[in-house]
Amino acid sequence: MAEGDNRSTNLLAAETASLEEQLQGWGEVMLMADKVLRWERAWFPPAIMGVVSLVFLTIYYLDPSVLSGVSCFVMFLCLADYLVPILAPRIFGSNKWTTEQQQRFHEICSNLVKTRRRAVGWWKRLFTLKEEKPKMYFVTMIISLAAVAWVGQQVHNLLLTYLIVTFLLLLPGLNQHGIISKYIGMAKREINKLLKQKEKKNE
């Protein structure tokens, strides 16, 4: 068991080191984005919502086709991949890179690797469910996809995408400030109250 844990830890460290090397040119930008997403200042949440709203209003106004939208998005990624490593050191100053910043950069890369592992793990569990319990897999997939299709039919695609993107960008800050855990705790307490009331009625 200990050998397996050590192997997993070593593999995680190796993957994190590899990712750090790949994203080294994005270090300053990632640290700045991390500060914004974790709401280190009070005006960061409205700024996030304002930028996202502006982007989606522009998309709504231009109303590009799917092919044009995908092409522009990929073109933006290519430009960012080329320009960011060149411009970031000049804008932020790579000579100001401190031990604390390096440690935070390492934590960010480690969290990204863990998130990727979780996604792969869920994907593997899905295929395991398909092999071991094909009927349950079939029913679960049909119901889930039908629910998603119904939501997509009821809500405009662009509005739905806007809500999803906004929520995902606000999620790190919500977690950081304990807002999600607070409301989850409140929901659990209310559910427990309802269950206790139901038990009393049954008695």
PDB file of C-alpha atoms in Angstrom:
ATOM      1  CA  MET A   1       0.000   0.000   0.000  1.00  0.00           C
ATOM      2  CA  ALA A   2       2.833   2.373   0.946  1.00  0.00           C
ATOM      3  CA  GLU A   3       4.657   1.554  -2.283  1.00  0.00           C
ATOM      4  CA  GLY A   4       1.542   2.375  -4.287  1.00  0.00           C
ATOM      5  CA  ASP A   5       1.137   5.712  -2.457  1.00  0.00           C
ATOM      6  CA  ASN A   6       4.802   6.573  -3.036  1.00  0.00           C
ATOM      7  CA  ARG A   7       4.494   5.687  -6.712  1.00  0.00           C
ATOM      8  CA  SER A   8       1.389   7.848  -7.044  1.00  0.00           C
ATOM      9  CA  THR A   9       3.107  10.745  -5.237  1.00  0.00           C
ATOM     10  CA  ASN A  10       6.194  10.461  -7.425  1.00  0.00           C
ATOM     11  CA  LEU A  11       4.054  10.345 -10.558  1.00  0.00           C
ATOM     12  CA  LEU A  12       2.128  13.423  -9.415  1.00  0.00           C
ATOM     13  CA  ALA A  13       5.393  15.270  -8.740  1.00  0.00           C
ATOM     14  CA  ALA A  14       6.746  14.299 -12.172  1.00  0.00           C
ATOM     15  CA  GLU A  15       3.563  15.420 -13.952  1.00  0.00           C
ATOM     16  CA  THR A  16       3.560  18.685 -12.003  1.00  0.00           C
ATOM     17  CA  ALA A  17       7.206  19.365 -12.866  1.00  0.00           C
ATOM     18  CA  SER A  18       6.499  18.646 -16.530  1.00  0.00           C
ATOM     19  CA  LEU A  19       3.512  21.007 -16.538  1.00  0.00           C
ATOM     20  CA  GLU A  20       5.549  23.717 -14.794  1.00  0.00           C
ATOM     21  CA  GLU A  21       8.163  23.466 -17.523  1.00  0.00           C
ATOM     22  CA  GLN A  22       5.521  23.697 -20.259  1.00  0.00           C
ATOM     23  CA  LEU A  23       3.794  26.722 -18.669  1.00  0.00           C
ATOM     24  CA  GLN A  24       6.900  28.570 -17.515  1.00  0.00           C
ATOM     25  CA  GLY A  25       6.309  31.361 -20.038  1.00  0.00           C
ATOM     26  CA  TRP A  26       2.792  31.819 -18.656  1.00  0.00           C
ATOM     27  CA  GLY A  27       3.894  32.004 -15.017  1.00  0.00           C
ATOM     28  CA  GLU A  28       3.270  35.711 -14.413  1.00  0.00           C
ATOM     29  CA  VAL A  29      -0.083  35.626 -16.203  1.00  0.00           C
ATOM     30  CA  MET A  30      -1.200  32.549 -14.275  1.00  0.00           C
ATOM     31  CA  LEU A  31      -0.285  34.156 -10.941  1.00  0.00           C
ATOM     32  CA  MET A  32      -2.262  37.282 -11.851  1.00  0.00           C
ATOM     33  CA  ALA A  33      -5.235  35.204 -13.034  1.00  0.00           C
ATOM     34  CA  ASP A  34      -5.039  33.186  -9.805  1.00  0.00           C
ATOM     35  CA  LYS A  35      -5.291  36.381  -7.741  1.00  0.00           C
ATOM     36  CA  VAL A  36      -8.296  37.539  -9.755  1.00  0.00           C
ATOM     37  CA  LEU A  37     -10.104  34.187  -9.641  1.00  0.00           C
ATOM     38  CA  ARG A  38      -9.561  33.885  -5.863  1.00  0.00           C
ATOM     39  CA  TRP A  39     -10.935  37.427  -5.308  1.00  0.00           C
ATOM     40  CA  GLU A  40      -7.915  38.883  -3.518  1.00  0.00           C
ATOM     41  CA  ARG A  41      -9.558  42.288  -3.953  1.00  0.00           C
ATOM     42  CA  ALA A  42     -13.206  43.198  -3.485  1.00  0.00           C
ATOM     43  CA  TRP A  43     -13.650  44.558  -7.014  1.00  0.00           C
ATOM     44  CA  PHE A  44     -12.417  41.393  -8.755  1.00  0.00           C
ATOM     45  CA  PRO A  45     -15.839  39.580  -8.855  1.00  0.00           C
ATOM     46  CA  PRO A  46     -17.694  42.464 -10.558  1.00  0.00           C
ATOM     47  CA  ALA A  47     -14.697  42.912 -12.885  1.00  0.00           C
ATOM     48  CA  ILE A  48     -14.917  39.239 -13.916  1.00  0.00           C
ATOM     49  CA  MET A  49     -18.644  39.523 -14.581  1.00  0.00           C
ATOM     50  CA  GLY A  50     -18.146  42.792 -16.468  1.00  0.00           C
ATOM     51  CA  VAL A  51     -15.474  41.371 -18.786  1.00  0.00           C
ATOM     52  CA  VAL A  52     -17.445  38.186 -19.450  1.00  0.00           C
ATOM     53  CA  SER A  53     -20.610  40.217 -20.112  1.00  0.00           C
ATOM     54  CA  LEU A  54     -18.743  42.493 -22.525  1.00  0.00           C
ATOM     55  CA  VAL A  55     -17.326  39.515 -24.445  1.00  0.00           C
ATOM     56  CA  PHE A  56     -20.718  37.840 -24.757  1.00  0.00           C
ATOM     57  CA  LEU A  57     -22.462  41.090 -25.708  1.00  0.00           C
ATOM     58  CA  THR A  58     -19.882  41.498 -28.475  1.00  0.00           C
ATOM     59  CA  ILE A  59     -20.557  37.940 -29.670  1.00  0.00           C
ATOM     60  CA  TYR A  60     -24.308  38.600 -29.539  1.00  0.00           C
ATOM     61  CA  TYR A  61     -23.901  41.830 -31.517  1.00  0.00           C
ATOM     62  CA  LEU A  62     -21.615  40.327 -34.188  1.00  0.00           C
ATOM     63  CA  ASP A  63     -23.632  37.079 -34.321  1.00  0.00           C
ATOM     64  CA  PRO A  64     -20.851  35.047 -36.008  1.00  0.00           C
ATOM     65  CA  SER A  65     -21.445  31.633 -37.514  1.00  0.00           C
ATOM     66  CA  VAL A  66     -20.193  28.563 -35.640  1.00  0.00           C
ATOM     67  CA  LEU A  67     -17.258  28.152 -38.027  1.00  0.00           C
ATOM     68  CA  SER A  68     -16.276  31.832 -37.744  1.00  0.00           C
ATOM     69  CA  GLY A  69     -16.574  31.751 -33.964  1.00  0.00           C
ATOM     70  CA  VAL A  70     -14.432  28.628 -33.611  1.00  0.00           C
ATOM     71  CA  SER A  71     -11.840  30.012 -36.053  1.00  0.00           C
ATOM     72  CA  CYS A  72     -11.583  33.323 -34.175  1.00  0.00           C
ATOM     73  CA  PHE A  73     -11.323  31.531 -30.820  1.00  0.00           C
ATOM     74  CA  VAL A  74      -8.529  29.234 -32.039  1.00  0.00           C
ATOM     75  CA  MET A  75      -6.776  32.208 -33.668  1.00  0.00           C
ATOM     76  CA  PHE A  76      -6.922  34.065 -30.347  1.00  0.00           C
ATOM     77  CA  LEU A  77      -5.414  31.047 -28.561  1.00  0.00           C
ATOM     78  CA  CYS A  78      -2.600  30.842 -31.127  1.00  0.00           C
ATOM     79  CA  LEU A  79      -1.822  34.553 -30.752  1.00  0.00           C
ATOM     80  CA  ALA A  80      -1.864  34.272 -26.957  1.00  0.00           C
ATOM     81  CA  ASP A  81       0.398  31.201 -27.065  1.00  0.00           C
ATOM     82  CA  TYR A  82       2.898  33.133 -29.189  1.00  0.00           C
ATOM     83  CA  LEU A  83       2.739  36.602 -27.599  1.00  0.00           C
ATOM     84  CA  VAL A  84       2.254  35.900 -23.880  1.00  0.00           C
ATOM     85  CA  PRO A  85       5.683  34.266 -23.255  1.00  0.00           C
ATOM     86  CA  ILE A  86       7.308  37.207 -25.081  1.00  0.00           C
ATOM     87  CA  LEU A  87       5.366  40.097 -23.531  1.00  0.00           C
ATOM     88  CA  ALA A  88       4.709  38.785 -19.998  1.00  0.00           C
ATOM     89  CA  PRO A  89       8.304  39.196 -18.693  1.00  0.00           C
ATOM     90  CA  ARG A  90       8.418  42.765 -20.045  1.00  0.00           C
ATOM     91  CA  ILE A  91       5.059  43.701 -18.523  1.00  0.00           C
ATOM     92  CA  PHE A  92       5.330  41.960 -15.130  1.00  0.00           C
ATOM     93  CA  GLY A  93       9.118  41.831 -14.786  1.00  0.00           C
ATOM     94  CA  SER A  94      10.533  38.310 -14.475  1.00  0.00           C
ATOM     95  CA  ASN A  95      13.372  39.631 -12.286  1.00  0.00           C
ATOM     96  CA  LYS A  96      10.798  40.162  -9.503  1.00  0.00           C
ATOM     97  CA  TRP A  97       9.984  36.415  -9.355  1.00  0.00           C
ATOM     98  CA  THR A  98      10.152  35.435  -5.656  1.00  0.00           C
ATOM     99  CA  THR A  99      10.212  32.153  -3.756  1.00  0.00           C
ATOM    100  CA  GLU A 100       6.605  32.746  -2.675  1.00  0.00           C
ATOM    101  CA  GLN A 101       5.528  33.245  -6.283  1.00  0.00           C
ATOM    102  CA  GLN A 102       7.392  30.114  -7.366  1.00  0.00           C
ATOM    103  CA  GLN A 103       5.667  28.127  -4.613  1.00  0.00           C
ATOM    104  CA  ARG A 104       2.243  29.454  -5.648  1.00  0.00           C
ATOM    105  CA  PHE A 105       2.999  28.633  -9.282  1.00  0.00           C
ATOM    106  CA  HIS A 106       3.901  25.093  -8.198  1.00  0.00           C
ATOM    107  CA  GLU A 107       0.605  24.804  -6.269  1.00  0.00           C
ATOM    108  CA  ILE A 108      -1.387  26.010  -9.287  1.00  0.00           C
ATOM    109  CA  CYS A 109       0.280  23.450 -11.578  1.00  0.00           C
ATOM    110  CA  SER A 110      -0.250  20.722  -8.982  1.00  0.00           C
ATOM    111  CA  ASN A 111      -3.959  21.609  -8.739  1.00  0.00           C
ATOM    112  CA  LEU A 112      -4.252  21.531 -12.545  1.00  0.00           C
ATOM    113  CA  VAL A 113      -2.674  18.060 -12.635  1.00  0.00           C
ATOM    114  CA  LYS A 114      -5.029  16.852  -9.883  1.00  0.00           C
ATOM    115  CA  THR A 115      -8.035  18.275 -11.748  1.00  0.00           C
ATOM    116  CA  ARG A 116      -6.941  16.510 -14.931  1.00  0.00           C
ATOM    117  CA  ARG A 117      -6.546  13.269 -12.973  1.00  0.00           C
ATOM    118  CA  ARG A 118     -10.037  13.620 -11.515  1.00  0.00           C
ATOM    119  CA  ALA A 119     -11.492  14.164 -14.988  1.00  0.00           C
ATOM    120  CA  VAL A 120      -9.684  11.096 -16.333  1.00  0.00           C
ATOM    121  CA  GLY A 121     -10.810   9.130 -13.273  1.00  0.00           C
ATOM    122  CA  TRP A 122     -14.470  10.022 -13.859  1.00  0.00           C
ATOM    123  CA  TRP A 123     -14.101   9.089 -17.515  1.00  0.00           C
ATOM    124  CA  LYS A 124     -12.664   5.683 -16.568  1.00  0.00           C
ATOM    125  CA  ARG A 125     -15.434   5.132 -14.002  1.00  0.00           C
ATOM    126  CA  LEU A 126     -17.981   5.795 -16.728  1.00  0.00           C
ATOM    127  CA  PHE A 127     -16.490   3.076 -18.925  1.00  0.00           C
ATOM    128  CA  THR A 128     -16.212   0.746 -15.933  1.00  0.00           C
ATOM    129  CA  LEU A 129     -19.928   1.281 -15.273  1.00  0.00           C
ATOM    130  CA  LYS A 130     -20.619   0.528 -18.955  1.00  0.00           C
ATOM    131  CA  GLU A 131     -18.755  -2.789 -18.711  1.00  0.00           C
ATOM    132  CA  GLU A 132     -20.046  -3.896 -15.306  1.00  0.00           C
ATOM    133  CA  LYS A 133     -23.609  -2.495 -15.351  1.00  0.00           C
ATOM    134  CA  PRO A 134     -24.585  -1.761 -18.963  1.00  0.00           C
ATOM    135  CA  LYS A 135     -28.304  -1.287 -18.185  1.00  0.00           C
ATOM    136  CA  MET A 136     -27.621   1.287 -15.467  1.00  0.00           C
ATOM    137  CA  TYR A 137     -25.112   3.008 -17.761  1.00  0.00           C
ATOM    138  CA  PHE A 138     -27.661   3.155 -20.584  1.00  0.00           C
ATOM    139  CA  VAL A 139     -30.474   4.504 -18.389  1.00  0.00           C
ATOM    140  CA  THR A 140     -28.202   7.061 -16.686  1.00  0.00           C
ATOM    141  CA  MET A 141     -26.799   8.359 -19.963  1.00  0.00           C
ATOM    142  CA  ILE A 142     -30.210   8.593 -21.655  1.00  0.00           C
ATOM    143  CA  ILE A 143     -31.786  10.464 -18.718  1.00  0.00           C
ATOM    144  CA  SER A 144     -28.784  12.807 -18.323  1.00  0.00           C
ATOM    145  CA  LEU A 145     -28.541  13.629 -22.020  1.00  0.00           C
ATOM    146  CA  ALA A 146     -32.308  14.092 -22.295  1.00  0.00           C
ATOM    147  CA  ALA A 147     -32.224  16.531 -19.360  1.00  0.00           C
ATOM    148  CA  VAL A 148     -29.356  18.472 -20.951  1.00  0.00           C
ATOM    149  CA  ALA A 149     -31.192  18.525 -24.298  1.00  0.00           C
ATOM    150  CA  TRP A 150     -34.355  19.825 -22.599  1.00  0.00           C
ATOM    151  CA  VAL A 151     -32.430  22.607 -20.821  1.00  0.00           C
ATOM    152  CA  GLY A 152     -30.701  23.518 -24.092  1.00  0.00           C
ATOM    153  CA  GLN A 153     -34.090  23.720 -25.806  1.00  0.00           C
ATOM    154  CA  GLN A 154     -35.571  25.961 -23.111  1.00  0.00           C
ATOM    155  CA  VAL A 155     -32.627  28.379 -22.719  1.00  0.00           C
ATOM    156  CA  HIS A 156     -30.871  30.286 -25.507  1.00  0.00           C
ATOM    157  CA  ASN A 157     -27.487  28.750 -26.347  1.00  0.00           C
ATOM    158  CA  LEU A 158     -25.539  31.984 -25.858  1.00  0.00           C
ATOM    159  CA  LEU A 159     -27.265  32.778 -22.550  1.00  0.00           C
ATOM    160  CA  LEU A 160     -26.650  29.242 -21.298  1.00  0.00           C
ATOM    161  CA  THR A 161     -22.980  29.449 -22.291  1.00  0.00           C
ATOM    162  CA  TYR A 162     -22.699  32.853 -20.600  1.00  0.00           C
ATOM    163  CA  LEU A 163     -24.141  31.485 -17.346  1.00  0.00           C
ATOM    164  CA  ILE A 164     -21.855  28.438 -17.405  1.00  0.00           C
ATOM    165  CA  VAL A 165     -18.704  30.471 -18.148  1.00  0.00           C
ATOM    166  CA  THR A 166     -19.556  33.067 -15.479  1.00  0.00           C
ATOM    167  CA  PHE A 167     -20.198  30.370 -12.870  1.00  0.00           C
ATOM    168  CA  LEU A 168     -16.947  28.531 -13.679  1.00  0.00           C
ATOM    169  CA  LEU A 169     -14.908  31.739 -13.434  1.00  0.00           C
ATOM    170  CA  LEU A 170     -16.553  32.680 -10.116  1.00  0.00           C
ATOM    171  CA  LEU A 171     -16.269  29.153  -8.688  1.00  0.00           C
ATOM    172  CA  PRO A 172     -12.649  29.438  -7.387  1.00  0.00           C
ATOM    173  CA  GLY A 173     -13.530  32.620  -5.500  1.00  0.00           C
ATOM    174  CA  LEU A 174     -16.727  31.106  -4.129  1.00  0.00           C
ATOM    175  CA  ASN A 175     -14.715  28.151  -2.822  1.00  0.00           C
ATOM    176  CA  GLN A 176     -11.912  30.360  -1.497  1.00  0.00           C
ATOM    177  CA  HIS A 177     -14.296  32.496   0.568  1.00  0.00           C
ATOM    178  CA  GLY A 178     -16.364  29.535   1.779  1.00  0.00           C
ATOM    179  CA  ILE A 179     -19.578  30.740   0.166  1.00  0.00           C
ATOM    180  CA  ILE A 180     -20.434  27.388  -1.458  1.00  0.00           C
ATOM    181  CA  SER A 181     -19.734  25.377   1.704  1.00  0.00           C
ATOM    182  CA  LYS A 182     -21.840  27.867   3.681  1.00  0.00           C
ATOM    183  CA  TYR A 183     -24.921  27.401   1.485  1.00  0.00           C
ATOM    184  CA  ILE A 184     -24.383  23.656   1.196  1.00  0.00           C
ATOM    185  CA  GLY A 185     -24.327  23.508   5.007  1.00  0.00           C
ATOM    186  CA  MET A 186     -27.541  25.546   5.167  1.00  0.00           C
ATOM    187  CA  ALA A 187     -29.201  23.226   2.638  1.00  0.00           C
ATOM    188  CA  LYS A 188     -28.116  20.147   4.627  1.00  0.00           C
ATOM    189  CA  ARG A 189     -29.536  21.598   7.844  1.00  0.00           C
ATOM    190  CA  GLU A 190     -32.863  22.362   6.157  1.00  0.00           C
ATOM    191  CA  ILE A 191     -33.033  18.840   4.698  1.00  0.00           C
ATOM    192  CA  ASN A 192     -32.257  17.336   8.117  1.00  0.00           C
ATOM    193  CA  LYS A 193     -35.027  19.449   9.676  1.00  0.00           C
ATOM    194  CA  LEU A 194     -37.517  18.243   7.079  1.00  0.00           C
ATOM    195  CA  LEU A 195     -36.480  14.618   7.615  1.00  0.00           C
ATOM    196  CA  LYS A 196     -36.846  14.964  11.390  1.00  0.00           C
ATOM    197  CA  GLN A 197     -40.286  16.535  11.011  1.00  0.00           C
ATOM    198  CA  LYS A 198     -41.321  13.698   8.713  1.00  0.00           C
ATOM    199  CA  GLU A 199     -40.099  11.109  11.234  1.00  0.00           C
ATOM    200  CA  LYS A 200     -42.059  12.807  14.033  1.00  0.00           C
ATOM    201  CA  LYS A 201     -45.232  12.767  11.921  1.00  0.00           C
ATOM    202  CA  ASN A 202     -44.753   9.072  11.171  1.00  0.00           C
ATOM    203  CA  GLU A 203     -44.385   8.329  14.886  1.00  0.00           C
TER     204      GLU A 203
END
